[in-house]
PDB file of N, CA and C in Angstrom:
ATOM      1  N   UNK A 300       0.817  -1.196   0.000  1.00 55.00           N
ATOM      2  CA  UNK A 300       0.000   0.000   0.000  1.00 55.00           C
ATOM      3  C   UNK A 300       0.859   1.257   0.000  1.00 55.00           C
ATOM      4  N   UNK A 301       1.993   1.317   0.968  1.00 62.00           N
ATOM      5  CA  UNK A 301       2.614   2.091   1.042  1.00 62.00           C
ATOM      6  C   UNK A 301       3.334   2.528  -0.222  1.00 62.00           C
ATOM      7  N   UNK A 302       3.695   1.805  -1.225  1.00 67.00           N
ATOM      8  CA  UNK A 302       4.553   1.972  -2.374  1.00 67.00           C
ATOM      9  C   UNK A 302       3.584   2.026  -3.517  1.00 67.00           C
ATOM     10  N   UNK A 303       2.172   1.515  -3.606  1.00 66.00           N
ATOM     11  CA  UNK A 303       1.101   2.241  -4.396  1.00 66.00           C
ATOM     12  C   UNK A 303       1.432   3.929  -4.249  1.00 66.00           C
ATOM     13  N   UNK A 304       0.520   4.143  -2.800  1.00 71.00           N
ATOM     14  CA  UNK A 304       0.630   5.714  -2.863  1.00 71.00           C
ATOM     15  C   UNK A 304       1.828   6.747  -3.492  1.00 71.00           C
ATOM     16  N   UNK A 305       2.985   6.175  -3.048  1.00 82.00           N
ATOM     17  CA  UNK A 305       4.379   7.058  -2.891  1.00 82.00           C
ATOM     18  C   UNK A 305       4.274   7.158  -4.562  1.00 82.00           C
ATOM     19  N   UNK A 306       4.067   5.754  -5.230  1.00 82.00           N
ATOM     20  CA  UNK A 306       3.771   6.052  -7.302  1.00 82.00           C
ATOM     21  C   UNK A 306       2.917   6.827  -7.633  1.00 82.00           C
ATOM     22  N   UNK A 307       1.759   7.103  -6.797  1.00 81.00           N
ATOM     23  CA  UNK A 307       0.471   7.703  -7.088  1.00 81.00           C
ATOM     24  C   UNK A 307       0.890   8.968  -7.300  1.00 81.00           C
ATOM     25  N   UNK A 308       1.355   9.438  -6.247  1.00 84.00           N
ATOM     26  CA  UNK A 308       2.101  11.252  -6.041  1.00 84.00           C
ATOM     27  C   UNK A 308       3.093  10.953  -6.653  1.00 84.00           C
ATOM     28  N   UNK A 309       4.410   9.984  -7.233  1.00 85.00           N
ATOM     29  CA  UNK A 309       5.207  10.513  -7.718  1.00 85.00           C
ATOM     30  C   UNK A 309       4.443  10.817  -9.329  1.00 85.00           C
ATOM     31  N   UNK A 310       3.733  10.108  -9.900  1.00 84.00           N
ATOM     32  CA  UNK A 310       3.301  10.169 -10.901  1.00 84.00           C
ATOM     33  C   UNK A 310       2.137  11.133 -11.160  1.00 84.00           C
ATOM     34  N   UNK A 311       1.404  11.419 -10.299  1.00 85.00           N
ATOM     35  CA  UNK A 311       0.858  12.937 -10.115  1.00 85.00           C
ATOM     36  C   UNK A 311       1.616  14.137 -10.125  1.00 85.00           C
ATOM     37  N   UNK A 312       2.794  13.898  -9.349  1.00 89.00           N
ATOM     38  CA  UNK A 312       3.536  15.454  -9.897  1.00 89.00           C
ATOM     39  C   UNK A 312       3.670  15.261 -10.702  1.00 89.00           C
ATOM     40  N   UNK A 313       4.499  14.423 -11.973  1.00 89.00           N
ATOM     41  CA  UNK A 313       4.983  14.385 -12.637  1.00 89.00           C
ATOM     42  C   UNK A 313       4.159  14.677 -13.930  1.00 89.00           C
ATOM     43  N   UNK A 314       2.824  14.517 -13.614  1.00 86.00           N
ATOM     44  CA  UNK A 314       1.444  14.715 -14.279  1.00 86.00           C
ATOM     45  C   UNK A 314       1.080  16.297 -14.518  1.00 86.00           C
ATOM     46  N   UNK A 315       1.073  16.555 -13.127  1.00 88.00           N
ATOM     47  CA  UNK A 315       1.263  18.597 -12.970  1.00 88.00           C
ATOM     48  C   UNK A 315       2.197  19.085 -13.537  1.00 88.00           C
ATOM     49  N   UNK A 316       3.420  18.440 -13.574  1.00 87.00           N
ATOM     50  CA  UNK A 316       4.685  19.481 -14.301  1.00 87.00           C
ATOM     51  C   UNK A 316       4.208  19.531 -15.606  1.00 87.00           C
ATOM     52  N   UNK A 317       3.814  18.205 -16.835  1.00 85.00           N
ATOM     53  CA  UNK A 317       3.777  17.631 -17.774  1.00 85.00           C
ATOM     54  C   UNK A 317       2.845  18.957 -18.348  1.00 85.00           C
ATOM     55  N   UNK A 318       1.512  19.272 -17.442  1.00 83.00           N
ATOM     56  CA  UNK A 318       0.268  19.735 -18.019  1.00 83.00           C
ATOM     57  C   UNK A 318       0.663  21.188 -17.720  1.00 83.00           C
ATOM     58  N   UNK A 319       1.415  21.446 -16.635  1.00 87.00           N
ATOM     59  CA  UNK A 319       1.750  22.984 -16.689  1.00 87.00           C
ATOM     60  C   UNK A 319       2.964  23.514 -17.339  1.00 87.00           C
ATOM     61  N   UNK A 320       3.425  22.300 -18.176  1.00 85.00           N
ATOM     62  CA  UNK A 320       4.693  23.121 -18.593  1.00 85.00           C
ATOM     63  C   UNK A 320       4.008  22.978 -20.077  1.00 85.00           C
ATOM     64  N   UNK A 321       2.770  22.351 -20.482  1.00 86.00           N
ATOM     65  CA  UNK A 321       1.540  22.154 -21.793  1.00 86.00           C
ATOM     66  C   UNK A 321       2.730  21.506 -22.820  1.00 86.00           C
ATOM     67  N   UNK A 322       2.993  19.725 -22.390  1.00 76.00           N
ATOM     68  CA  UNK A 322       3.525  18.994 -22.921  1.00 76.00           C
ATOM     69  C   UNK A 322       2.673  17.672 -23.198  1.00 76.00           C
ATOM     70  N   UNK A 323       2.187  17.548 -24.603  1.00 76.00           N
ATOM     71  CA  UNK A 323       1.101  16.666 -24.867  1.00 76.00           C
ATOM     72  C   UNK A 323       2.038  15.695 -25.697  1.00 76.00           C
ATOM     73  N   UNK A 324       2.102  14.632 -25.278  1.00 83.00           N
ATOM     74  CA  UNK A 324       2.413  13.750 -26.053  1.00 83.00           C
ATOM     75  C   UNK A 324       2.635  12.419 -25.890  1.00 83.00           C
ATOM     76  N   UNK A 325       2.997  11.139 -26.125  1.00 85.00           N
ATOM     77  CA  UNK A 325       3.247  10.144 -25.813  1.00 85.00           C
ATOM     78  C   UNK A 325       3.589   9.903 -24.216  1.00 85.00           C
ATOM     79  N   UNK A 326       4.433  10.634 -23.722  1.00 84.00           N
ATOM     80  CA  UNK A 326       4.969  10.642 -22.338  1.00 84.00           C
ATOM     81  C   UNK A 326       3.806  11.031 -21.817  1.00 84.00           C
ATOM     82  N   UNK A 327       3.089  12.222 -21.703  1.00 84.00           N
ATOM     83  CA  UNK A 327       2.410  12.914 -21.152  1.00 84.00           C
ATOM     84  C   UNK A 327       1.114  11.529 -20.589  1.00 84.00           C
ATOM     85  N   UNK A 328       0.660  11.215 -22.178  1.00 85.00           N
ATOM     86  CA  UNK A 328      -0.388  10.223 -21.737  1.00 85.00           C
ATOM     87  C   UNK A 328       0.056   9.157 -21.152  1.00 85.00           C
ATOM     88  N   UNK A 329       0.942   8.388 -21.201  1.00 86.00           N
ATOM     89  CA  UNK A 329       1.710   7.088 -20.518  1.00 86.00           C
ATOM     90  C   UNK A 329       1.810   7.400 -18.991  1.00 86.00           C
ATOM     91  N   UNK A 330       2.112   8.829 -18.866  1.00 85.00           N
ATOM     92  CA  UNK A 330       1.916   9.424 -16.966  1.00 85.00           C
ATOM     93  C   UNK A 330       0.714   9.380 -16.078  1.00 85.00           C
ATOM     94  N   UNK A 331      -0.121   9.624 -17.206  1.00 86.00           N
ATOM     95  CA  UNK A 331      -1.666  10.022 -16.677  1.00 86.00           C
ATOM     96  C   UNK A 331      -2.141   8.455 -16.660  1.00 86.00           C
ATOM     97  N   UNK A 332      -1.928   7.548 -17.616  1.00 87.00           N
ATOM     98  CA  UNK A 332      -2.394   6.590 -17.643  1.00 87.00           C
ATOM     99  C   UNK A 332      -2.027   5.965 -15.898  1.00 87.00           C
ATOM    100  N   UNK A 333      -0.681   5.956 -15.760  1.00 84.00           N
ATOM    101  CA  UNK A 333      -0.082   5.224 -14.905  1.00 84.00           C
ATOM    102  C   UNK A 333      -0.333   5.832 -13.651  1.00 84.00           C
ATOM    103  N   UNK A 334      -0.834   7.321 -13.639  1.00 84.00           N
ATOM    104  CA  UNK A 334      -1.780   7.965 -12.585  1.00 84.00           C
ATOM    105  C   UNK A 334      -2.755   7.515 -11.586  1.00 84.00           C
ATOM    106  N   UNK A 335      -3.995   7.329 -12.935  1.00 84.00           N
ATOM    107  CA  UNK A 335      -4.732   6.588 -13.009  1.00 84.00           C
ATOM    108  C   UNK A 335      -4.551   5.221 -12.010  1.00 84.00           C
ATOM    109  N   UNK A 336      -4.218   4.781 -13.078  1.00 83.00           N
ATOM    110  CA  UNK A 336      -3.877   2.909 -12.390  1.00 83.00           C
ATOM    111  C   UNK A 336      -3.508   3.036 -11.140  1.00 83.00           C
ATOM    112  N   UNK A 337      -2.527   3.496 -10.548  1.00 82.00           N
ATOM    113  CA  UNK A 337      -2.257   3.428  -9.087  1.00 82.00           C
ATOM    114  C   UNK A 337      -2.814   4.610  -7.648  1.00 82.00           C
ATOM    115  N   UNK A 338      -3.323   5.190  -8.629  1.00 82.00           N
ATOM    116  CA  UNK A 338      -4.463   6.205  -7.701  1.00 82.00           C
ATOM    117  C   UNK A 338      -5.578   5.381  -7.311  1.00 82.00           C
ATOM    118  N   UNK A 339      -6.206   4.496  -8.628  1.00 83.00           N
ATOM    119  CA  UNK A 339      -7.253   3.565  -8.334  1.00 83.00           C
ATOM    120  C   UNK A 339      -7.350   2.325  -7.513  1.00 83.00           C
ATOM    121  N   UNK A 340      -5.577   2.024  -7.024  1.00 79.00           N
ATOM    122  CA  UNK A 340      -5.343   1.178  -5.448  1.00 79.00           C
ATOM    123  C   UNK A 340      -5.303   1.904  -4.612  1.00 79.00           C
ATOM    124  N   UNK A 341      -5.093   2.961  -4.282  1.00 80.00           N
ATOM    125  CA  UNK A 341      -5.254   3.822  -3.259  1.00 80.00           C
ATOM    126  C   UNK A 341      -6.398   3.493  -2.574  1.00 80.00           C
ATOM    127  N   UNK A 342      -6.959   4.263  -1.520  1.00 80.00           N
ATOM    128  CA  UNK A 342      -8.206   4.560  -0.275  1.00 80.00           C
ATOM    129  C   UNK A 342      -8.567   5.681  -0.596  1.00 80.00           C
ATOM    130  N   UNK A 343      -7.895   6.459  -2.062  1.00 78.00           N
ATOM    131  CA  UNK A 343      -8.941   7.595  -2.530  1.00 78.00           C
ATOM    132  C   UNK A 343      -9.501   7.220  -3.700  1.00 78.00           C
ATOM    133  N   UNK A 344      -9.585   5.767  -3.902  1.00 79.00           N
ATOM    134  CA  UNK A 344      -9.946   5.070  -5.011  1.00 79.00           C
ATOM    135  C   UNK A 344     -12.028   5.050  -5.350  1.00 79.00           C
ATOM    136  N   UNK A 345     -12.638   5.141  -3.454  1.00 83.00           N
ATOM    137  CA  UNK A 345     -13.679   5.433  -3.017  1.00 83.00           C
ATOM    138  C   UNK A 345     -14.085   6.209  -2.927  1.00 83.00           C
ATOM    139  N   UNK A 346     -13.687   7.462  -1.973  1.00 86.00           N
ATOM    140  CA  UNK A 346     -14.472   8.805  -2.579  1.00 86.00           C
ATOM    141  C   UNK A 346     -14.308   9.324  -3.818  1.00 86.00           C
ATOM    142  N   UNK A 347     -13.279   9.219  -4.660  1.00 82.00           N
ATOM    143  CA  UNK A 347     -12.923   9.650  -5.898  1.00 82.00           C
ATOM    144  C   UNK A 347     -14.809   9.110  -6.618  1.00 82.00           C
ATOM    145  N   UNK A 348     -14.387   7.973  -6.857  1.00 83.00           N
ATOM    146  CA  UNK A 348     -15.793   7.524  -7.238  1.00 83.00           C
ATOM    147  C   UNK A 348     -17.234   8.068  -6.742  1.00 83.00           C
ATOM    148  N   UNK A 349     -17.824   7.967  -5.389  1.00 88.00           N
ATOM    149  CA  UNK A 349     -18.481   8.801  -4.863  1.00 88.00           C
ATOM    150  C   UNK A 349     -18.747  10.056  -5.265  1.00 88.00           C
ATOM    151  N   UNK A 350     -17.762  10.863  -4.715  1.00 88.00           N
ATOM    152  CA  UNK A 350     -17.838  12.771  -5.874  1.00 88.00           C
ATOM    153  C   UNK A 350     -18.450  12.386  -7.278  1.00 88.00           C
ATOM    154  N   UNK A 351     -17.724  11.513  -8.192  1.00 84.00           N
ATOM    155  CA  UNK A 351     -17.987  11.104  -9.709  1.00 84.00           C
ATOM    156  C   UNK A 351     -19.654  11.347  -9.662  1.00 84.00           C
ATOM    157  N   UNK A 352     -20.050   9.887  -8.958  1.00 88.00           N
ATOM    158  CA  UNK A 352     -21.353   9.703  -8.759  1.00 88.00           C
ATOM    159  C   UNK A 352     -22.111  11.097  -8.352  1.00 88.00           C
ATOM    160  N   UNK A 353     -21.859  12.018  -7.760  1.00 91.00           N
ATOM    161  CA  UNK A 353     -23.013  12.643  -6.787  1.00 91.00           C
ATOM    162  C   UNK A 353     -22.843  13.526  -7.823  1.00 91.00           C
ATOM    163  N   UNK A 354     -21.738  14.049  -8.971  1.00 88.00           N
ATOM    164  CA  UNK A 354     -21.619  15.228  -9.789  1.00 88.00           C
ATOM    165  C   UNK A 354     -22.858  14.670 -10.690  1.00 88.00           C
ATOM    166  N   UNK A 355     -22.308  13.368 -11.375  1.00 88.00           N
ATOM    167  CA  UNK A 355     -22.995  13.316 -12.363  1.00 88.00           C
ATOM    168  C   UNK A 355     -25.019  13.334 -12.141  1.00 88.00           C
ATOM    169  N   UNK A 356     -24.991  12.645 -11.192  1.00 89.00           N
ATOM    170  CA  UNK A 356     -26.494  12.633 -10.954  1.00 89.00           C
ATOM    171  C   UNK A 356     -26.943  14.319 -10.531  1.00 89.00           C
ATOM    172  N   UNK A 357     -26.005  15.098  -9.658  1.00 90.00           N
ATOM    173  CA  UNK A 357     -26.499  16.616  -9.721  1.00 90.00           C
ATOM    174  C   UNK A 357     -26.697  17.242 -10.380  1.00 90.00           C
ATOM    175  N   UNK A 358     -25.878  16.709 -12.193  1.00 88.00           N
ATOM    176  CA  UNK A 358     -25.838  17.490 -13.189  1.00 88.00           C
ATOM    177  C   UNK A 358     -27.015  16.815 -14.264  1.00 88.00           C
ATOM    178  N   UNK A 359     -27.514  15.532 -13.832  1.00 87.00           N
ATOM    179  CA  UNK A 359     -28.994  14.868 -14.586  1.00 87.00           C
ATOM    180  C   UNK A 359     -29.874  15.951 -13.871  1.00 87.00           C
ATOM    181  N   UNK A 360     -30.350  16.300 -12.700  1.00 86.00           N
ATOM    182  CA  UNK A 360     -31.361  16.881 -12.280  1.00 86.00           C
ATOM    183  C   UNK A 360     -31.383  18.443 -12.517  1.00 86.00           C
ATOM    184  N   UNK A 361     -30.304  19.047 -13.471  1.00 84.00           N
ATOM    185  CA  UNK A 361     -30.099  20.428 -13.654  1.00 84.00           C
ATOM    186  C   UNK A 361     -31.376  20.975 -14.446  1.00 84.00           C
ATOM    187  N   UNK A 362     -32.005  21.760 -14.846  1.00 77.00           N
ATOM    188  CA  UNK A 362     -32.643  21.883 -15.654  1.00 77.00           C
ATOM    189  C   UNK A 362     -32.710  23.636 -16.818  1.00 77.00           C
ATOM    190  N   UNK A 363     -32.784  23.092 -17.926  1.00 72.00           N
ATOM    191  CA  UNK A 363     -32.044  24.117 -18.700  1.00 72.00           C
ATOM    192  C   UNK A 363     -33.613  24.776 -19.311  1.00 72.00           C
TER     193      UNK A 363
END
């Protein structure tokens, strides 16, 4: 668990530098991918999902 997380953030910064220094490319997506993947072993793997859920259903009941 411990060495999930520590990839999660190293690969999250590495995600922030990528997008704030506006570097799109092969690397860029291979970071985010690998983001992804080990964010989703995490214990923020649950609320992450949750928020998802409560946006999307807040944004079905919007009315235009």
């Amino acid at each position: 668990m411990a060495v999930t997380v520590s990839l999660a953030l190293l690969f999250g910064l590495a995600l922030f530098g990528l997008i704030r220094n506006r570097d799109v490319g092969p690397v860029a997506a291979f970071v985010a991918v690998m983001f992804g993947f080990f964010l989703a072993s995490t214990g923020a793997a649950g609320p992450i999902s949750d928020m998802t859920s409560a946006i999307v259903d807040s944004v079905q009941h919007i009315d235009f």
